[in-house]
């Protein structure tokens, strides 16, 4: 497995995998032994290289890595020496293969591992949701701040989407749903659109009396734009109460999830086979009855042999499993790692 020669030197072998999962809001790191034992974990803030620059974004990762190393009592033996045999990093905002390659080079230059692999963070959900030691086979859709979908076959084929927002044809995710809810609510209040309870519910969430006040607060900075994601549960609550406008947004989100999954299955020639479709991210793991029910019904129509499930395990598990896969893990290592993360 390429583990360093502790038996020859009398020193403990270094960890096999440094697993990293970095989303827009937080970063998790774990140092993992060859047998799947988690030696230490760390956490830092969100990974946003497009906003902060690659160097500053990697500094965020490094804080989580350093915390994991301290927890594992695995100091770097020398400046630039690797913490582990392999870095397995699943990163938000690594949306294109070229970005994965560039980030792998930048992380490799930090010297955290003897080898480095970078994947879009949706691959972590896919791997975390698949049991066993066989190469990944299935499709994952993540709906958190944004929306994305990937699929893999054991022969190495993948299906993926650019996931760059409206530019690449995407719709929804937490940010998109909040923006749509605000749009419909603003038009309802000023008369350009039909009525919706969103016009009262959205400003009320922030203690404001009208959409006009909410728009002003967001525009002038009295209320941070980043807080609009807090409106997504409000949207779902209004939809559950029967509001037609909010319900239509929830149903459209469900249809987008199904469209991504069914297209990915078709690209991988899995539509006619039993194949897992795994759902992850805050929007899809929150248990919204209307959203979940429509996804199940529409997927059964478009991909009747798909097996739908929700992934509740932390995505860093998927990063770790991908790392163990690449190293040819010892028997039972994946199961031990999975058991640690529950």
Coordinates of C-alpha atoms in Angstrom, one line a residue:
X1 CA 0.0 0.0 0.0
X2 CA 3.0 2.3 -0.1
X3 CA 2.9 2.9 3.7
X4 CA 6.2 4.3 5.0
X5 CA 8.6 1.8 6.6
X6 CA 7.9 2.2 10.3
X7 CA 8.8 -1.5 11.0
X8 CA 12.4 -0.8 9.8
X9 CA 12.9 2.4 11.7
X10 CA 10.9 1.6 14.9
X11 CA 8.7 4.7 14.2
X12 CA 5.0 4.3 13.6
X13 CA 4.0 4.2 9.9
X14 CA 2.5 7.3 8.6
X15 CA -1.3 7.3 7.8
X16 CA -2.4 5.9 4.5
X17 CA -5.0 8.6 3.5
X18 CA -5.5 12.2 4.3
X19 CA -9.2 12.6 3.4
X20 CA -10.6 16.1 2.8
X21 CA -14.2 17.2 2.1
X22 CA -14.5 20.9 1.5
X23 CA -17.9 22.6 0.9
X24 CA -18.9 26.2 0.6
X25 CA -19.5 26.5 4.3
X26 CA -17.1 24.0 6.0
X27 CA -14.1 21.8 5.5
X28 CA -13.5 18.4 7.1
X29 CA -10.2 16.5 7.2
X30 CA -9.4 13.0 8.5
X31 CA -6.2 11.1 8.7
X32 CA -6.9 7.4 8.1
X33 CA -4.7 4.3 8.7
X34 CA -4.3 1.5 6.2
X35 CA -6.8 -0.6 8.1
X36 CA -9.5 2.1 8.1
X37 CA -8.9 3.4 11.6
X38 CA -9.6 7.2 11.8
X39 CA -6.6 8.6 13.6
X40 CA -7.7 12.2 13.9
X41 CA -10.1 14.8 12.4
X42 CA -10.1 18.5 11.8
X43 CA -12.5 21.2 10.6
X44 CA -12.2 24.7 9.2
X45 CA -14.3 27.1 7.2
X46 CA -15.6 27.0 3.6
X47 CA -13.6 26.4 0.5
X48 CA -14.2 29.1 -2.1
X49 CA -11.2 29.5 -4.4
X50 CA -13.2 31.6 -7.0
X51 CA -13.9 34.2 -4.3
X52 CA -10.7 34.2 -2.2
X53 CA -8.1 32.9 -4.6
X54 CA -6.5 29.5 -4.7
X55 CA -3.8 30.2 -2.1
X56 CA -6.2 31.5 0.5
X57 CA -8.6 28.7 -0.1
X58 CA -5.8 26.1 0.4
X59 CA -4.9 27.9 3.6
X60 CA -8.4 27.0 4.8
X61 CA -7.8 23.4 3.9
X62 CA -4.5 23.4 5.7
X63 CA -6.0 24.6 9.0
X64 CA -8.3 21.5 8.9
X65 CA -5.4 19.3 8.0
X66 CA -3.2 20.6 10.8
X67 CA -6.0 20.1 13.3
X68 CA -6.4 16.5 12.1
X69 CA -2.7 15.9 12.4
X70 CA -2.6 17.4 15.9
X71 CA -5.6 15.2 17.0
X72 CA -3.8 12.1 15.5
X73 CA -0.5 13.1 17.1
X74 CA 1.0 12.8 13.6
X75 CA 3.4 15.8 13.3
X76 CA 5.1 16.4 10.0
X77 CA 8.5 14.7 10.3
X78 CA 10.1 17.6 8.4
X79 CA 8.9 20.7 6.5
X80 CA 7.3 19.6 3.3
X81 CA 7.2 15.9 4.3
X82 CA 3.9 14.2 3.7
X83 CA 1.4 13.6 6.4
X84 CA 0.0 10.5 4.5
X85 CA 0.6 8.3 1.5
X86 CA -2.3 9.8 -0.4
X87 CA -4.4 12.9 -0.3
X88 CA -8.0 12.3 -1.4
X89 CA -9.8 15.6 -1.6
X90 CA -13.4 16.1 -2.7
X91 CA -13.9 19.9 -3.2
X92 CA -16.7 22.2 -3.9
X93 CA -16.1 24.6 -6.8
X94 CA -13.9 22.0 -8.5
X95 CA -16.6 21.7 -11.1
X96 CA -14.6 21.0 -14.3
X97 CA -11.9 18.3 -14.8
X98 CA -9.4 21.0 -15.6
X99 CA -10.1 22.6 -12.2
X100 CA -9.7 19.2 -10.5
X101 CA -6.2 18.9 -12.2
X102 CA -5.2 22.4 -11.3
X103 CA -6.2 22.0 -7.6
X104 CA -4.5 18.6 -7.5
X105 CA -1.3 20.3 -8.6
X106 CA -1.7 23.1 -6.1
X107 CA -2.4 20.7 -3.2
X108 CA 0.4 18.5 -4.3
X109 CA 2.8 21.4 -4.1
X110 CA 1.9 21.8 -0.4
X111 CA 3.3 18.3 0.2
X112 CA 0.5 16.9 2.4
X113 CA 0.7 13.5 0.7
X114 CA 3.0 11.4 -1.4
X115 CA 0.2 11.4 -4.1
X116 CA -2.8 13.6 -4.5
X117 CA -6.2 13.2 -6.2
X118 CA -8.9 15.8 -6.4
X119 CA -12.6 15.2 -7.2
X120 CA -15.7 17.3 -7.3
X121 CA -17.4 17.1 -3.9
X122 CA -20.4 15.2 -5.4
X123 CA -18.1 12.2 -5.9
X124 CA -17.8 12.0 -2.1
X125 CA -21.6 11.6 -1.7
X126 CA -21.6 8.9 -4.4
X127 CA -18.8 6.9 -2.8
X128 CA -20.2 7.4 0.8
X129 CA -23.5 6.0 -0.3
X130 CA -22.2 2.8 -1.9
X131 CA -21.4 -0.1 0.4
X132 CA -18.8 -2.8 -0.3
X133 CA -15.4 -2.7 -1.8
X134 CA -16.3 -2.9 -5.5
X135 CA -15.5 0.1 -7.7
X136 CA -18.3 2.7 -7.5
X137 CA -21.4 2.1 -9.7
X138 CA -24.3 4.5 -9.6
X139 CA -25.4 8.1 -9.6
X140 CA -25.5 10.8 -7.0
X141 CA -27.4 14.1 -7.0
X142 CA -26.4 16.8 -4.5
X143 CA -28.7 19.8 -3.7
X144 CA -27.1 22.1 -1.2
X145 CA -26.1 25.6 -1.9
X146 CA -26.1 24.6 -5.6
X147 CA -27.0 21.5 -7.5
X148 CA -24.9 18.9 -9.2
X149 CA -24.9 15.3 -10.3
X150 CA -22.2 12.7 -11.1
X151 CA -22.2 9.0 -12.0
X152 CA -19.6 6.2 -12.2
X153 CA -19.2 2.7 -13.6
X154 CA -16.6 0.2 -12.5
X155 CA -15.0 0.4 -15.9
X156 CA -14.0 4.0 -15.1
X157 CA -16.7 5.8 -17.1
X158 CA -18.2 8.8 -15.5
X159 CA -21.1 11.1 -16.1
X160 CA -21.0 14.6 -14.9
X161 CA -22.3 18.2 -15.5
X162 CA -20.4 21.5 -15.4
X163 CA -22.6 22.7 -12.5
X164 CA -21.8 26.4 -13.1
X165 CA -25.3 27.7 -12.4
X166 CA -27.5 29.3 -15.0
X167 CA -24.5 29.5 -17.4
X168 CA -24.5 25.7 -17.7
X169 CA -28.2 25.2 -17.6
X170 CA -28.7 24.5 -13.9
X171 CA -31.7 25.4 -11.9
X172 CA -32.3 25.3 -8.1
X173 CA -30.2 24.4 -5.1
X174 CA -30.5 26.4 -2.0
X175 CA -29.3 29.6 -3.5
X176 CA -31.5 29.2 -6.6
X177 CA -34.6 28.4 -4.6
X178 CA -34.1 31.4 -2.4
X179 CA -33.7 33.7 -5.4
X180 CA -36.8 32.3 -7.0
X181 CA -38.8 32.7 -3.9
X182 CA -37.7 36.3 -3.5
X183 CA -38.5 37.0 -7.2
X184 CA -42.1 35.7 -6.9
X185 CA -42.6 37.4 -3.6
X186 CA -41.5 40.8 -4.9
X187 CA -43.8 40.6 -7.9
X188 CA -46.7 39.5 -5.7
X189 CA -46.3 42.5 -3.5
X190 CA -45.9 45.1 -6.2
X191 CA -48.7 43.7 -8.5
X192 CA -46.7 42.4 -11.4
X193 CA -47.3 38.8 -10.3
X194 CA -50.1 36.7 -8.8
X195 CA -50.6 36.4 -5.0
X196 CA -48.4 34.1 -2.9
X197 CA -47.9 33.8 0.9
X198 CA -44.2 34.1 0.2
X199 CA -44.7 37.9 0.1
X200 CA -45.5 38.0 3.8
X201 CA -43.5 35.0 5.0
X202 CA -40.1 35.9 3.6
X203 CA -39.8 39.4 5.2
X204 CA -41.4 38.1 8.4
X205 CA -38.6 35.6 8.8
X206 CA -36.2 38.5 9.2
X207 CA -38.6 40.6 11.4
X208 CA -39.5 42.9 8.5
X209 CA -43.0 44.1 7.5
X210 CA -42.9 43.9 3.7
X211 CA -40.9 42.8 0.7
X212 CA -40.0 46.4 0.0
X213 CA -38.2 46.5 3.4
X214 CA -36.5 43.2 2.7
X215 CA -35.3 44.3 -0.8
X216 CA -34.0 47.5 0.7
X217 CA -32.1 45.7 3.5
X218 CA -30.5 43.3 1.0
X219 CA -29.6 46.0 -1.5
X220 CA -28.1 48.4 1.0
X221 CA -26.2 45.7 3.0
X222 CA -28.2 46.0 6.2
X223 CA -28.9 42.3 5.7
X224 CA -26.1 40.1 4.2
X225 CA -26.9 38.5 0.9
X226 CA -25.5 35.2 2.2
X227 CA -28.4 35.0 4.6
X228 CA -30.9 34.5 1.9
X229 CA -30.2 30.8 2.0
X230 CA -32.1 30.8 5.3
X231 CA -35.3 31.4 3.4
X232 CA -35.3 27.9 1.8
X233 CA -37.0 26.2 4.8
X234 CA -39.5 29.1 4.7
X235 CA -40.3 28.3 1.1
X236 CA -40.9 24.6 1.9
X237 CA -43.1 25.5 4.8
X238 CA -45.2 27.8 2.7
X239 CA -45.4 25.1 0.0
X240 CA -46.5 22.5 2.6
X241 CA -49.3 24.8 3.6
X242 CA -50.7 24.7 0.0
X243 CA -49.4 27.9 -1.6
X244 CA -49.5 27.3 -5.4
X245 CA -46.4 29.4 -6.2
X246 CA -44.2 27.9 -3.5
X247 CA -45.5 24.4 -4.4
X248 CA -44.6 24.9 -8.1
X249 CA -41.0 25.8 -7.1
X250 CA -40.7 22.7 -4.9
X251 CA -42.0 20.5 -7.7
X252 CA -39.7 22.1 -10.3
X253 CA -36.8 21.4 -8.0
X254 CA -37.8 17.7 -7.8
X255 CA -38.1 17.5 -11.5
X256 CA -34.6 19.0 -11.9
X257 CA -33.2 16.3 -9.6
X258 CA -34.9 13.6 -11.6
X259 CA -33.7 15.1 -14.9
X260 CA -30.1 15.1 -13.7
X261 CA -30.3 11.5 -12.4
X262 CA -32.0 10.0 -15.4
X263 CA -29.7 11.7 -17.9
X264 CA -26.6 10.5 -15.9
X265 CA -28.1 6.9 -15.8
X266 CA -28.7 7.0 -19.6
X267 CA -25.1 8.2 -20.3
X268 CA -23.8 5.3 -18.3
X269 CA -26.1 2.8 -19.9
X270 CA -27.7 2.1 -16.5
X271 CA -31.3 2.9 -17.3
X272 CA -32.2 -0.7 -17.9
X273 CA -30.3 -2.1 -14.9
X274 CA -30.8 -1.8 -11.2
X275 CA -28.6 1.1 -10.1
X276 CA -28.5 3.2 -7.0
X277 CA -29.5 6.9 -7.2
X278 CA -28.1 8.6 -4.1
X279 CA -29.3 12.0 -2.8
X280 CA -27.2 14.3 -0.7
X281 CA -26.9 18.0 0.4
X282 CA -29.0 20.0 2.8
X283 CA -32.1 20.4 0.6
X284 CA -32.4 16.7 -0.2
X285 CA -31.6 15.3 3.3
X286 CA -34.0 17.6 5.2
X287 CA -37.0 15.3 4.8
X288 CA -39.4 17.6 2.8
X289 CA -42.3 15.4 2.1
X290 CA -43.6 17.1 -1.0
X291 CA -40.1 17.2 -2.6
X292 CA -39.2 13.6 -1.6
X293 CA -42.5 12.3 -2.9
X294 CA -42.3 13.9 -6.2
X295 CA -38.7 12.8 -6.8
X296 CA -39.7 9.2 -6.0
X297 CA -42.7 9.3 -8.3
X298 CA -41.0 11.0 -11.2
X299 CA -37.8 8.9 -11.0
X300 CA -40.0 5.7 -11.0
X301 CA -41.5 6.9 -14.2
X302 CA -38.3 7.8 -16.0
X303 CA -35.9 5.2 -14.5
X304 CA -38.1 2.4 -13.0
X305 CA -35.1 0.2 -12.0
X306 CA -33.3 2.9 -10.1
X307 CA -32.9 2.4 -6.3
X308 CA -33.4 5.7 -4.6
X309 CA -31.8 6.5 -1.2
X310 CA -30.6 9.4 0.9
X311 CA -27.0 9.7 2.0
X312 CA -26.8 11.0 5.6
X313 CA -23.1 10.0 6.2
X314 CA -20.6 12.9 6.3
X315 CA -19.0 13.4 2.8
X316 CA -15.5 13.1 4.3
X317 CA -16.3 9.4 4.5
X318 CA -16.6 9.3 0.7
X319 CA -13.3 11.1 0.4
X320 CA -11.6 8.5 2.7
X321 CA -13.2 5.6 0.8
X322 CA -11.9 6.9 -2.5
X323 CA -8.4 7.1 -1.0
X324 CA -8.5 3.6 0.3
X325 CA -9.9 2.4 -3.0
X326 CA -6.9 3.9 -4.8
X327 CA -4.4 2.3 -2.4
X328 CA -6.0 -1.2 -2.7
X329 CA -7.2 -1.2 0.9
X330 CA -6.8 -4.1 3.2
X331 CA -9.8 -6.4 3.7
X332 CA -12.3 -4.8 6.1
X333 CA -10.8 -1.3 5.9
X334 CA -13.7 0.3 4.1
X335 CA -16.2 -1.3 6.6
X336 CA -14.1 0.0 9.6
X337 CA -14.0 3.5 8.2
X338 CA -17.7 3.4 7.4
X339 CA -18.5 2.2 11.0
X340 CA -16.5 5.2 12.4
X341 CA -18.7 7.7 10.7
X342 CA -21.9 5.9 11.6

